[in-house]
Amino acid sequence: MTVSVASAGSDQRAKLGFLREELASRGVDALCIPRADEYLGEYIPAHNERLRWLTDFTGSAGMAIVTANDAAIFTDGRYTVQVRRQVDGEQYQYRQLLEEPPLQWLTENLAAGSKLLVDPRMCTLDWYREAQRILGKADIAIVLSTDNPIDRCWTTRPSPMVARGLLLDESFTGEHSLSKRERLGKTVAEAGADAALIFAPESLSWLLNVRGRDVPRMPVLLGCALLESNGDVHLLADQRRIPEGFHEHTGPGVSIVAESEAARVFAGYAGKTVLADPGTANAWSQLCLEEGGATLLPGEDPVLLPKACKNAVEVAGAREAHRRDAVAEIRFLAWLDGEIAAGRYHDEALVADRLEAFRAEGQHFHELSFDSISASAANGAMCHYNHLDSTPAPLVPDSLYLVDSGGQYSDGTTDITRTVAIGEPSDEMRELFTLVLKGHIALDRARFPKGTTGTHLDVLARQHLWQTGRDYEHGTGHGVGAFLGVHEGPQRIARAWNGTPLAPGMIVSNEPGYYRDGSFGIRCENLCVVREAETASKEFPMLEFDALTLVPFDRRLIDSCLLSPEERSWIDAYHSRVAEEIMERLEHPDDRDWLRAATRPLA
């Protein structure tokens, strides 16, 4: 059933009323509600979706602030359309997260002497220190409390999911946990620390070669750890999540302590130096260490870069996972074309379920890597649209269908977007798709010296849109894990500065797009791996991208007149490679016929 913003607004108003009563009873004037939980991950278990419960906003990033008389919700450019559809504008002010920062809003909307309640588990130490600095100038005090007011108001809050994790074999990881721990322990010692706080569940899972089942779409073991300089690890996790054979799998030097004992464990580091990342680890854990007598050494999570630079086994696994994923995607596209030709315009949910069913037949498949973005016509203009949030729309004749989807496999994580012509596309749709594809090709063909960051390359993907006065409000590329998060740092391709140089083994997406509110969305996304490039001169070592995704782009949307000879050659070569690597994996003759037609040369 579709819930209108008007009807949802009364529910949102009631929840705000309950929350304001709770804040008044505590003697505070405002509360920050970030889209986060104590692990600060992108994917949040249902029982921790506090922002969604309060506002009905389902995006992956945002924050609400509630005061006695006002409320505002802050989102980035990806959710400009979506937030207005889900959140009642009579209850909340719509604010741009980057252009109108929440802390600035607080200084303008709270009187001197006011008190802001902050749950230190839901913010980084960097954010907390910045809040102290900015709000202190306005004479606004911060009150820290792990007794979150939302939890007092959320009477129907679901219970946490607790499931046993799984052990990931070295045939998938390419390196034993003991080897990883000893190697990174030396990094910790070289940084001048006795131990490092391994806060992110993704880092923890990679380090111990384990995965979890508690967070949908994110196969991580929930918990955090302290990595000693000798390679020993104190793991803070719920014992019920630990898989059988864990200690034999990880090797010696790993002890397990209940998460509820975290404060006691942190206090045991009195007099020691602990490396911690103030930009990714929550404030509570670092404040506990500091208050317990440890000296904090600010620095990047030592797992981030080694995890991002996949080893040869992980890259080989990613290639194989993408080949299986391509089979599923091609079978789906062939089926979809057949349904449209027969006049069957299914809704977004049915076609998304069909794609998932094709993926589920693949070896080593666990689940989707994110909720599929199955977006018909105007819904494609919301770049992070989710058909599960309302009544799924049917496919529309003579329009575009955008499908962004991926899978979690034991040997890799996939993420692909294809824009599909439903019926006869307009000339303008073909022009815009081709401009987006030209940007994709420019980035894919790039060669660049070592030390180059994603920010340096971002313009390549936008240049053809910029020439016509157009752009898109999201990054061009994100890192991707190895059977881990579909969004992984520290590398990124975006206009916003990212200081991490691209390095061999990093997997990144290449996904320029174009979105017209009320009409359609276009995105062309492949995953690719960074590798060393062969050059004629060899004067400077160069890097390049190598595509992992092997699925044709919709030829019906390509305007060859807008392509240079080099771009036409790139498309033909890419489609030839797709046919060469995937054709023999397709069992049904109809699927092979479809792929043959979809990959024929443009000329």
mmCIF file of N, CA and C in Angstrom, residues 83 152 206 208 273 564:
data_model
loop_
_atom_site.group_PDB
_atom_site.id
_atom_site.type_symbol
_atom_site.label_atom_id
_atom_site.label_comp_id
_atom_site.label_asym_id
_atom_site.label_seq_id
_atom_site.Cartn_x
_atom_site.Cartn_y
_atom_site.Cartn_z
ATOM 1 N N VAL A 83 13.699 12.756 -0.416
ATOM 2 C CA VAL A 83 13.369 13.230 0.930
ATOM 3 C C VAL A 83 12.049 13.976 0.946
ATOM 4 N N ARG A 152 13.576 5.113 23.816
ATOM 5 C CA ARG A 152 12.518 5.243 24.829
ATOM 6 C C ARG A 152 11.157 5.460 24.172
ATOM 7 N N TRP A 206 37.596 -8.715 7.636
ATOM 8 C CA TRP A 206 38.711 -8.967 6.723
ATOM 9 C C TRP A 206 39.919 -9.496 7.478
ATOM 10 N N LEU A 208 40.160 -11.154 10.274
ATOM 11 C CA LEU A 208 39.997 -12.493 10.858
ATOM 12 C C LEU A 208 39.499 -13.515 9.834
ATOM 13 N N THR A 273 49.677 3.375 24.373
ATOM 14 C CA THR A 273 49.317 4.206 23.227
ATOM 15 C C THR A 273 48.491 3.375 22.254
ATOM 16 N N SER A 564 33.161 9.269 -31.185
ATOM 17 C CA SER A 564 34.384 9.354 -31.972
ATOM 18 C C SER A 564 34.751 7.947 -32.457
#
